[in-house]
mmCIF file of C-alpha atoms in Angstrom:
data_model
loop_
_atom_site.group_PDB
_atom_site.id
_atom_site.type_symbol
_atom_site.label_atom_id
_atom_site.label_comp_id
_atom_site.label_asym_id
_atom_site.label_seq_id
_atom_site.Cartn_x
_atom_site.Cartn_y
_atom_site.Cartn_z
ATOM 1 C CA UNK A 1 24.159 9.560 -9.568
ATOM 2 C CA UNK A 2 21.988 7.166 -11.254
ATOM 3 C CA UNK A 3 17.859 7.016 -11.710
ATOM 4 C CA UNK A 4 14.944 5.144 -13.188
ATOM 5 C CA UNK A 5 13.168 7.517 -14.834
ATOM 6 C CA UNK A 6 9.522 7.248 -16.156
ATOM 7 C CA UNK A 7 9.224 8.353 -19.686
ATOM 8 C CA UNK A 8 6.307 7.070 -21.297
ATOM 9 C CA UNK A 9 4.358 3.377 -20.389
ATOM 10 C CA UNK A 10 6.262 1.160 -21.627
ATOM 11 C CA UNK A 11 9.655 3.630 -20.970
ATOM 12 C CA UNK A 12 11.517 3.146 -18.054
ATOM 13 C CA UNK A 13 15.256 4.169 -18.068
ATOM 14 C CA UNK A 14 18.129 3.876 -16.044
ATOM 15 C CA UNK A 15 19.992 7.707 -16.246
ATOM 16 C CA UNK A 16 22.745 9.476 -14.986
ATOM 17 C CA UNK A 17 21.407 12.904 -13.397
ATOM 18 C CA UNK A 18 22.812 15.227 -11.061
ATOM 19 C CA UNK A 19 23.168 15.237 -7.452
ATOM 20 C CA UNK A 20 19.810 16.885 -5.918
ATOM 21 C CA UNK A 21 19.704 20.067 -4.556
ATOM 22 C CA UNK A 22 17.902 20.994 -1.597
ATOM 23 C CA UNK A 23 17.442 21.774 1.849
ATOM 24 C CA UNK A 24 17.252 18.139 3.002
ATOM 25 C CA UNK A 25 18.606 15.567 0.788
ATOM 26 C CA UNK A 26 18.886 11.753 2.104
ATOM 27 C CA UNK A 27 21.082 8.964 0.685
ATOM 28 C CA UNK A 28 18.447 6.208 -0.693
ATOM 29 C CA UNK A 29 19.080 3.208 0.753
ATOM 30 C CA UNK A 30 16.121 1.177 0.394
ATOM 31 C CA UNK A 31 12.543 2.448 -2.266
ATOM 32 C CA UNK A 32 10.476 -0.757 -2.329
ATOM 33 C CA UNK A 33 7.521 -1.141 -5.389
ATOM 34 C CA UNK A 34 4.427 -1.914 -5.551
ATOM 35 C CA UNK A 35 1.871 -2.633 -7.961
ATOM 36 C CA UNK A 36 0.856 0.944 -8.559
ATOM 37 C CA UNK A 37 4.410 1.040 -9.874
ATOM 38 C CA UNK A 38 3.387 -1.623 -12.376
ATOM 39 C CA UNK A 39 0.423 0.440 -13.416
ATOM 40 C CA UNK A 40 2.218 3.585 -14.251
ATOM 41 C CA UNK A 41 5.029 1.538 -15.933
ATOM 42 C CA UNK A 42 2.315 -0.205 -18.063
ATOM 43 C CA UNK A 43 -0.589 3.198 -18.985
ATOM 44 C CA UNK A 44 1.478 6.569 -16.672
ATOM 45 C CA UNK A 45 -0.181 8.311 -14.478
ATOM 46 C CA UNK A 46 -2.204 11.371 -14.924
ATOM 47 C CA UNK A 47 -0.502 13.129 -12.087
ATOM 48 C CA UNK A 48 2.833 12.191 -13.904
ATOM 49 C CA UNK A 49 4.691 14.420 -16.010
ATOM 50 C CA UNK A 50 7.515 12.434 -17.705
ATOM 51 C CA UNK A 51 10.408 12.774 -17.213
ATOM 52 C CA UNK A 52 9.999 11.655 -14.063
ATOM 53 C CA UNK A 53 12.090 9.768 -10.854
ATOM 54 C CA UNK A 54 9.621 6.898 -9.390
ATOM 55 C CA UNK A 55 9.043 5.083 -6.333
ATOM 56 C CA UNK A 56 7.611 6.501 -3.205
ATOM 57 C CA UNK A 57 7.912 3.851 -0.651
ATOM 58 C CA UNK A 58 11.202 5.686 0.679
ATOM 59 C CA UNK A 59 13.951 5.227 3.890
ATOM 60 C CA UNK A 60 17.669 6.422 3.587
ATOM 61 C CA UNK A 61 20.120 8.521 5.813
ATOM 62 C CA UNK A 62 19.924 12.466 5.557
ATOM 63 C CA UNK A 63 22.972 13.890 4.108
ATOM 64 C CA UNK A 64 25.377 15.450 5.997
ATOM 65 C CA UNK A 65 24.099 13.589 9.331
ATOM 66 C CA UNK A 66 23.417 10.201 8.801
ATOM 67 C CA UNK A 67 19.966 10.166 10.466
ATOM 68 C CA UNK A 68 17.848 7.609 9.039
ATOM 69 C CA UNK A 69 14.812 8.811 8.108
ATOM 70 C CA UNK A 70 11.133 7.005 6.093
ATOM 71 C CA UNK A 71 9.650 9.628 4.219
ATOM 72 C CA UNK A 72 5.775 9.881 3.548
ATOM 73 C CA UNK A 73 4.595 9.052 -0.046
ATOM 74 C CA UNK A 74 1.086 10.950 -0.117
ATOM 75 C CA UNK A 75 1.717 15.086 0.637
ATOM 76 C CA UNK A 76 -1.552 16.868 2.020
ATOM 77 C CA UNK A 77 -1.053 20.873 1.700
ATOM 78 C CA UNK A 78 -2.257 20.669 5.215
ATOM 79 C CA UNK A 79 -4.446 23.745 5.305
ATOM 80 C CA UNK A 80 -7.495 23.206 3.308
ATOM 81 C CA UNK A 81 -10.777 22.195 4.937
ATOM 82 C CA UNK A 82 -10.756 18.757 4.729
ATOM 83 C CA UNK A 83 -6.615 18.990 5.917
ATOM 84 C CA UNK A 84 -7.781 21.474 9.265
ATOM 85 C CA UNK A 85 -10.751 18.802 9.948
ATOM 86 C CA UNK A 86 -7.847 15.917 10.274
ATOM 87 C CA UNK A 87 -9.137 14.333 7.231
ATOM 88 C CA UNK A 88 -5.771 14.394 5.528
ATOM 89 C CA UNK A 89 -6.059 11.496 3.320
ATOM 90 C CA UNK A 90 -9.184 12.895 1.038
ATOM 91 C CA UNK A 91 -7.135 16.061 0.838
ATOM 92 C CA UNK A 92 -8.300 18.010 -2.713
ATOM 93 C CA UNK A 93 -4.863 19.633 -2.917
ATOM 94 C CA UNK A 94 -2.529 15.955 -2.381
ATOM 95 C CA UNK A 95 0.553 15.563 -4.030
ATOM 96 C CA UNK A 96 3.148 12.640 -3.661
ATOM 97 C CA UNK A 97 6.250 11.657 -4.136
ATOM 98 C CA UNK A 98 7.341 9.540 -7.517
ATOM 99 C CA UNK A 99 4.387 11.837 -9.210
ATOM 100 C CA UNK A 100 4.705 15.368 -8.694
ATOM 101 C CA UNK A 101 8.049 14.867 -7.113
ATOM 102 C CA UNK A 102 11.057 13.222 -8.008
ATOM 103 C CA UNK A 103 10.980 9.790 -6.150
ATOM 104 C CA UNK A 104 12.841 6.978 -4.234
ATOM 105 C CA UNK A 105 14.334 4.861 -7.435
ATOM 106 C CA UNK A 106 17.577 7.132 -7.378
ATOM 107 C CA UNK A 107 20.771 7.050 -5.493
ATOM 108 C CA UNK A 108 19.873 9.987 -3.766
ATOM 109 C CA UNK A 109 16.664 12.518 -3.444
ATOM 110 C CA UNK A 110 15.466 15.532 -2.398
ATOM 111 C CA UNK A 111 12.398 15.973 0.196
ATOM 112 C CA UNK A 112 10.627 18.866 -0.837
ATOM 113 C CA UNK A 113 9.796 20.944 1.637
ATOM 114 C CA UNK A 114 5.866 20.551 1.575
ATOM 115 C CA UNK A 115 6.846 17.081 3.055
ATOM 116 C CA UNK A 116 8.654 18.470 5.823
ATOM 117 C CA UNK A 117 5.802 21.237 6.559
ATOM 118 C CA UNK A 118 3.504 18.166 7.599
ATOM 119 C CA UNK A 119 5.718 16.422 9.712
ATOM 120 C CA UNK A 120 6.285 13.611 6.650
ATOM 121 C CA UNK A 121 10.044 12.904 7.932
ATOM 122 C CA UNK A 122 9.978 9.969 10.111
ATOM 123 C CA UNK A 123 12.764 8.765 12.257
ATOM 124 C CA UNK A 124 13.529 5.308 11.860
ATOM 125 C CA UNK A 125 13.703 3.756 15.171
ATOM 126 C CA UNK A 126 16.857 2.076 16.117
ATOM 127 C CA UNK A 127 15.791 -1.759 15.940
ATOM 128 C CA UNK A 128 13.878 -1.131 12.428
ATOM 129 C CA UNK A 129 16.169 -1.873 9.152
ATOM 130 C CA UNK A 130 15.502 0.776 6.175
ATOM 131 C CA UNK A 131 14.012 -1.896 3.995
ATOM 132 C CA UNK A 132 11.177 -2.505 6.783
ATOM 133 C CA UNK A 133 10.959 1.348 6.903
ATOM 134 C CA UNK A 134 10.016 1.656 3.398
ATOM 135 C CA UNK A 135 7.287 -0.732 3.937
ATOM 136 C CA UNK A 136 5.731 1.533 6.619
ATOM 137 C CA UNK A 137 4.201 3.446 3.922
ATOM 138 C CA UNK A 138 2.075 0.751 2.939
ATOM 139 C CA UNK A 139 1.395 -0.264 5.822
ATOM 140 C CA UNK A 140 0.631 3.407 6.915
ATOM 141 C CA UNK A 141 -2.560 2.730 3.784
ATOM 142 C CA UNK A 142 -3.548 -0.572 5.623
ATOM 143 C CA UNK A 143 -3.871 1.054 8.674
ATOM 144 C CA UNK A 144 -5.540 3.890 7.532
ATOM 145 C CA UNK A 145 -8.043 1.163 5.672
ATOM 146 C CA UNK A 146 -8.586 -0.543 9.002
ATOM 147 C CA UNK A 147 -9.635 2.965 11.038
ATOM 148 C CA UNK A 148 -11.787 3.771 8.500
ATOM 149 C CA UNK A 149 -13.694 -0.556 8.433
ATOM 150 C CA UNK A 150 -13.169 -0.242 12.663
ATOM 151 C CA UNK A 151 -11.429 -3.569 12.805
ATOM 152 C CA UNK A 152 -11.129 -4.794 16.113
ATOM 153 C CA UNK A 153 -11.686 -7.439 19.240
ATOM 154 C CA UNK A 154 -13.381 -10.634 18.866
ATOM 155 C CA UNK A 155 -13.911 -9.936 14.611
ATOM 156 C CA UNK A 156 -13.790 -12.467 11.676
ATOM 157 C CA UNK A 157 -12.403 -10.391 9.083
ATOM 158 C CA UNK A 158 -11.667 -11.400 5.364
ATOM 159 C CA UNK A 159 -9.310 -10.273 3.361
ATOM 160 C CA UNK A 160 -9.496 -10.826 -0.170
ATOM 161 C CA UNK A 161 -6.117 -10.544 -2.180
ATOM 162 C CA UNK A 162 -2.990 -12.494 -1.199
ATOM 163 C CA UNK A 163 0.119 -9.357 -2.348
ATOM 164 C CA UNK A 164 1.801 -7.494 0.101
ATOM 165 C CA UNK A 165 -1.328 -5.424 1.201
ATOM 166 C CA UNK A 166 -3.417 -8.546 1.509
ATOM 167 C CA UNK A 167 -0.793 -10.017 3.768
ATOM 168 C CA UNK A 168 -0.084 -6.556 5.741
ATOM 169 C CA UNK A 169 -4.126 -6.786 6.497
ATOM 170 C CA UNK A 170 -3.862 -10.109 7.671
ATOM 171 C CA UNK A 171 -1.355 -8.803 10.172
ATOM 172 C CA UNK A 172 -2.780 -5.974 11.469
ATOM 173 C CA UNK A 173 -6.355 -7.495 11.607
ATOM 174 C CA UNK A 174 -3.995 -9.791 14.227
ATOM 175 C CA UNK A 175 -2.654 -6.856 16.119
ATOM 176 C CA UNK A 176 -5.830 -5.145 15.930
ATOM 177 C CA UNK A 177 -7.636 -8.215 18.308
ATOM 178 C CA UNK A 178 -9.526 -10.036 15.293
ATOM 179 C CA UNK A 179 -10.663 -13.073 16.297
ATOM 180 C CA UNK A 180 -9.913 -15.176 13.276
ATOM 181 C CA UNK A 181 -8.461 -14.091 9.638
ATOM 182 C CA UNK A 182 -9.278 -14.989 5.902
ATOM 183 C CA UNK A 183 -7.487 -14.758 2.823
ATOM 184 C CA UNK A 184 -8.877 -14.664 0.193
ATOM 185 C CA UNK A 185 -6.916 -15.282 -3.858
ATOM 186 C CA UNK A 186 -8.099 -16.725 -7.168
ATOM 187 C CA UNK A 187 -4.815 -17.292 -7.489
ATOM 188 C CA UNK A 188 -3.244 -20.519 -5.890
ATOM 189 C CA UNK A 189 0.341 -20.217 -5.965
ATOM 190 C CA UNK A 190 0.339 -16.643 -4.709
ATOM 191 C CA UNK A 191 -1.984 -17.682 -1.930
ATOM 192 C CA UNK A 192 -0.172 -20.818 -0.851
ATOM 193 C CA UNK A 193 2.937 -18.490 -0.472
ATOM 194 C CA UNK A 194 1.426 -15.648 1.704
ATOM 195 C CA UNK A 195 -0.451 -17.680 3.984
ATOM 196 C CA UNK A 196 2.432 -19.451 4.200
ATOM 197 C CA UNK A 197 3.970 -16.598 5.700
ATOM 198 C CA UNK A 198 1.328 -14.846 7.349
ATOM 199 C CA UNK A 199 -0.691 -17.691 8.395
ATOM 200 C CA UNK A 200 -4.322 -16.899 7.945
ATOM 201 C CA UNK A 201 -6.903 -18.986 9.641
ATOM 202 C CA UNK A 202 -8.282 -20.746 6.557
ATOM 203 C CA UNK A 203 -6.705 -19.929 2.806
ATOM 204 C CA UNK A 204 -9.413 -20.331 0.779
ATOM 205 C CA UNK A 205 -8.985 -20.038 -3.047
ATOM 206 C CA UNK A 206 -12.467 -22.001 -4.545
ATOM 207 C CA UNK A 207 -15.513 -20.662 -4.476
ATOM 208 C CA UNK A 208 -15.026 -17.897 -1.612
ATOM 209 C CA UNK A 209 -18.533 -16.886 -1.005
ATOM 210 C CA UNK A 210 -19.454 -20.608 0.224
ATOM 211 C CA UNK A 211 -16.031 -21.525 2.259
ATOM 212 C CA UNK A 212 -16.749 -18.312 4.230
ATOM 213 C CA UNK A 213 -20.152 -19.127 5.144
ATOM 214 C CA UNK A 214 -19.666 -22.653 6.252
ATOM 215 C CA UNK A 215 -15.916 -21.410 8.014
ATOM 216 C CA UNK A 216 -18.556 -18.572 9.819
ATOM 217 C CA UNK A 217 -21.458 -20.998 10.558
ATOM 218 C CA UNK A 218 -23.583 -19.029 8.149
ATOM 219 C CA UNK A 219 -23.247 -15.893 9.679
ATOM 220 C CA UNK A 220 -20.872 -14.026 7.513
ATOM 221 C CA UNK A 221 -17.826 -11.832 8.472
ATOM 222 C CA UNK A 222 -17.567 -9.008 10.522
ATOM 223 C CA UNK A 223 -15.253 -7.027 8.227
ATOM 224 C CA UNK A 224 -14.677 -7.948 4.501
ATOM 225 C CA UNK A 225 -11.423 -5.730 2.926
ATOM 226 C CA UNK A 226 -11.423 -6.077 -0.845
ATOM 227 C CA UNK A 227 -6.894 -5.673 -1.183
ATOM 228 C CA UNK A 228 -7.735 -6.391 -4.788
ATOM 229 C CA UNK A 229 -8.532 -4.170 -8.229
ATOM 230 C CA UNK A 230 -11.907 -6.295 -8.697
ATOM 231 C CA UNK A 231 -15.238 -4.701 -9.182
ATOM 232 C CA UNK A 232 -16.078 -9.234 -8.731
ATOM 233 C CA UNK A 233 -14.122 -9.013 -5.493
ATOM 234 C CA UNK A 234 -16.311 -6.133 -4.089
ATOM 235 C CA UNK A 235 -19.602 -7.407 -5.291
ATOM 236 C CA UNK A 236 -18.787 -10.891 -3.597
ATOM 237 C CA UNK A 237 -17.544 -8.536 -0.614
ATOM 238 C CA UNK A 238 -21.280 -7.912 0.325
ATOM 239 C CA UNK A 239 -22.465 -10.702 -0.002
ATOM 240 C CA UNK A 240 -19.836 -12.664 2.202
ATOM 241 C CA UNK A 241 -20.762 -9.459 5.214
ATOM 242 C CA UNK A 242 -22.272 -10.469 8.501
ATOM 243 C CA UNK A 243 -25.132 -8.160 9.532
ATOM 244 C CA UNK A 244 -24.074 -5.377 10.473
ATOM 245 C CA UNK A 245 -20.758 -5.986 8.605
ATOM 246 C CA UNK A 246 -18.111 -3.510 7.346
ATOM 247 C CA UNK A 247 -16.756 -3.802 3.840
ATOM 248 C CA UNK A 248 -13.707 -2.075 3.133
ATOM 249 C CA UNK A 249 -13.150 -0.888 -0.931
ATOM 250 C CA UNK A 250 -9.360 -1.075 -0.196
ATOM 251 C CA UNK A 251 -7.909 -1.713 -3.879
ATOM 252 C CA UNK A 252 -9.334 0.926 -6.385
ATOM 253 C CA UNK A 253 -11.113 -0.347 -9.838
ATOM 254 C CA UNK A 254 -9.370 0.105 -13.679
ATOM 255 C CA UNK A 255 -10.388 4.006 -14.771
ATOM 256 C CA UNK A 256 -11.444 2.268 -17.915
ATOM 257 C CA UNK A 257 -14.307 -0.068 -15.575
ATOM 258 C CA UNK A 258 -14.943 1.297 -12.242
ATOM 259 C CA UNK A 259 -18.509 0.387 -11.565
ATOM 260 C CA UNK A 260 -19.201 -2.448 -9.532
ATOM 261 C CA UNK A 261 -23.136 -3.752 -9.051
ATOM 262 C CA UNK A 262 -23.714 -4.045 -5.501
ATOM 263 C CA UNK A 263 -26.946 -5.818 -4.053
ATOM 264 C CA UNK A 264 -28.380 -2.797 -2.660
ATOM 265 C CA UNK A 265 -31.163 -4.859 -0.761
ATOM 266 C CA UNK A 266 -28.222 -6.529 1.500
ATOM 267 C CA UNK A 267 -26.788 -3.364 2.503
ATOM 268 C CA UNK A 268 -30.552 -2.116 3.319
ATOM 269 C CA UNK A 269 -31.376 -5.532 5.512
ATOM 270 C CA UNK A 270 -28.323 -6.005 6.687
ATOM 271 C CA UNK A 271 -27.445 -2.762 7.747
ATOM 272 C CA UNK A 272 -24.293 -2.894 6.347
ATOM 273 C CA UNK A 273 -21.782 -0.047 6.204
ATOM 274 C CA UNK A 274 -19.185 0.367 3.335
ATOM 275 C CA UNK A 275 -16.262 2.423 3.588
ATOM 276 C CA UNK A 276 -13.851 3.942 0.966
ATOM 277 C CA UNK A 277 -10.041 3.870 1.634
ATOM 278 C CA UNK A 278 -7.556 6.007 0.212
ATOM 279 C CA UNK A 279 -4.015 6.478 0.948
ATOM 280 C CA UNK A 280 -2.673 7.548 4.321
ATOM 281 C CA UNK A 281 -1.986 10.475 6.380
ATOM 282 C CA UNK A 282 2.143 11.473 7.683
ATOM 283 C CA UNK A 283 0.172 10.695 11.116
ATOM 284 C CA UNK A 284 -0.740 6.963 9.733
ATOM 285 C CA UNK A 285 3.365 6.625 8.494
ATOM 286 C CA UNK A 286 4.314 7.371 12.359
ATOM 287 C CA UNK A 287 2.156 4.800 13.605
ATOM 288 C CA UNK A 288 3.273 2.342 11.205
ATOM 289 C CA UNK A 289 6.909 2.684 12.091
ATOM 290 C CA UNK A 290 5.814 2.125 15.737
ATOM 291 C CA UNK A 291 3.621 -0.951 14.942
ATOM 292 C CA UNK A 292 6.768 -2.689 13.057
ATOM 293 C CA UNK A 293 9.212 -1.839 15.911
ATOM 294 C CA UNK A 294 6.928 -3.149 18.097
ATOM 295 C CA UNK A 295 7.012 -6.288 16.594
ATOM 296 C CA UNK A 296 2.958 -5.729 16.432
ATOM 297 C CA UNK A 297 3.348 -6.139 12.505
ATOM 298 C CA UNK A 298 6.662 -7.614 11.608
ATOM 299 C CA UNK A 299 7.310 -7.042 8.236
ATOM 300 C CA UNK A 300 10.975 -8.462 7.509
ATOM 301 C CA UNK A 301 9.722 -11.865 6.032
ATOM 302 C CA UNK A 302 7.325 -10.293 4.060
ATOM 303 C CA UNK A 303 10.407 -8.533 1.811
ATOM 304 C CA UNK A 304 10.947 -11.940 -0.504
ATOM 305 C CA UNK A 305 13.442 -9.701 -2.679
ATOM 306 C CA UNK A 306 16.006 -7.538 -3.054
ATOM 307 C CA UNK A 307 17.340 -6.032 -6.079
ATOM 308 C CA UNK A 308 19.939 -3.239 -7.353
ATOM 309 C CA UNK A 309 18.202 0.106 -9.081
ATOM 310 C CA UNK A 310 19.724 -1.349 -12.404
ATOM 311 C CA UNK A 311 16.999 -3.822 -12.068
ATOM 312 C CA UNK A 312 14.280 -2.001 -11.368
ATOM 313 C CA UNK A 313 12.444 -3.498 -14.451
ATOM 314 C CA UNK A 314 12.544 -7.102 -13.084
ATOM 315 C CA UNK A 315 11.246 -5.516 -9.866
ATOM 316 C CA UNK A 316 8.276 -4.434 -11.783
ATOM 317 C CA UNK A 317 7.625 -7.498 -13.424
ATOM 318 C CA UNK A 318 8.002 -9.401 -10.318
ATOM 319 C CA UNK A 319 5.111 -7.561 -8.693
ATOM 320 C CA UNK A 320 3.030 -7.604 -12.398
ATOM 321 C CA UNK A 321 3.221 -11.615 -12.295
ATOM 322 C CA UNK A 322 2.292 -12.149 -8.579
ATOM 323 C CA UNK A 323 5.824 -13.814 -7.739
ATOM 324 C CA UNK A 324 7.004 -11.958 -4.706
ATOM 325 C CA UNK A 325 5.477 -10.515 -2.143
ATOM 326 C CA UNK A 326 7.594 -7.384 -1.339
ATOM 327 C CA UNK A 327 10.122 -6.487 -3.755
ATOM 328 C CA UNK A 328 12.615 -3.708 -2.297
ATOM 329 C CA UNK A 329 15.263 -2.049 -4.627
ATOM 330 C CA UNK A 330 18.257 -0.947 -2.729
ATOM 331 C CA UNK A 331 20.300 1.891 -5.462
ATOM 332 C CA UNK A 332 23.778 1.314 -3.487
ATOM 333 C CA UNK A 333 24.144 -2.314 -3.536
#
């Protein structure tokens, strides 16, 4: 079969390798990127160990019985303290698939069995297509993200950062009962093309802080979700909060700059709450499956290309220049 294997940033290569062994194998049919995938392309990943098989936004058909299955991409051990208290996303002992485990851009791969120990095999249900599958998993993240900021009836909720997780926020804020949704990009073109298919309340790509005042009648929002890697994005995040706002630190910061400088004194007055986000649980991945068959949080129109594994590279730069918003690689076509 054929892989893209991770070998060093900068060292991606499509391989032959053998067929995987295993207890439960599946047939990939669709492993969609994102822009972590970009970032370990670019500087690895310290969880990495080249050589290694990437992509971990997974749905294919199990081997031998054709079941059609999404497979988790974050693995909690499910028994340490934080795992028996339900908090599986913070979980000390997390592994995932495409970094300790071979992943999705392959022909075909094995689930280990720690994935099947926390119920991290999800059926796909009958009127869902494997490439929305595979975007359950990010989706299962937003969701997660939203929990955690309590997004709900009657809120004005910004989301700042127009990719695939901005516009999965705007959707789900939707489903959730907000009453009206941002978005938020410095960057035109990719903002005129997601609101164009998500179709936020206002798109507002000037000055953000003052649009979402005057759009609020000076009162703020109720939930700001930074789906951006910007320390700016987070500081403006606070300031743009209603009082007694939630801000949401969705997109983590560069290792090489992670501090942000947050006005302390608005959190203080304001009574503002902020809230971490990280990952999501096999729990989260069900849900997500449900809220796309649904039709609560379509996601077909969201995947703006498709590509073969020998591509995978384009797929990567894709996401790295902001001209997609879900790129899915399918290894059999």
């Amino acid at each position: 079969m054929k892989v893209a294997r991770f070998h060093a940033p900068g060292d991606i290569r499509l391989e032959d390798a053998p067929m995987p062994e295993g207890d439960l194998v599946i047939r990939v049919v669709n492993c969609s990127t994102c822009g972590t995938d970009d970032k370990i392309y670019r500087h690895g990943h310290h969880h990495i160990r080249p050589p290694r098989v990437m992509g971990h936004e997974i749905a294919g058909e199990v081997v031998g019985t054709g079941e059609r299955v999404q497979v988790i991409a974050a693995i909690p051990c499910g028994v340490c303290a934080d795992c028996r208290r339900g908090r599986m996303t913070v979980c000390q002992n997390q592994e995932s698939m495409g970094y300790h485990h071979d992943g999705g851009f392959a022909e075909y791969m094995a689930i280990p069995g720690k994935v099947v120990a926390v119920s991290g095999v999800n059926r796909i249900p009958g009127n869902v297509s494997f490439a929305e599958a595979s975007v359950a998993e990010p989706l299962a993240c937003v969701l997660n993200g939203q929990e955690l900021a309590g997004v709900g009836e009657g809120d004005d909720v910004v989301v700042m950062g127009a990719g695939p997780i901005g516009c999965l926020h705007v959707r789900l804020a939707r489903a959730r009962g907000a009453a009206r949704v941002f978005l938020v990009d410095v960057n035109p073109a990719r903002l005129a093309m997601a609101s164009g298919l998500v179709h936020p309340d206002a798109a507002v790509d000037g000055d953000a802080e003052e649009q979402l005042l005057k759009l609020t009648g000076g009162r703020g929002a109720d939930v700001v979700i930074t789906a951006a890697a910007s320390g700016a994005a987070q500081e403006s995040a606070v300031r743009m909060a209603a009082r007694r706002g939630r801000v949401s630190f969705f997109g983590g910061l560069p290792k090489d700059n992670p501090i942000a400088s947050i006005d302390s004194n608005l959190v203080h007055y304001r009574e503002l709450t902020i809230v971490g986000a990280n990952g999501s649980s096999p729990s989260h991945n069900a849900a997500a499956l449900e809220l796309i068959a649904s039709g609560a949080v379509p996601v077909a129109d969201l995947i703006t290309h498709r590509l073969p594994l020998d591509r995978v590279l384009d797929a990567i730069d894709l996401v790295a220049r902001g001209a997609a918003i879900k790129v899915t690689i399918e290894p059999g076509s």
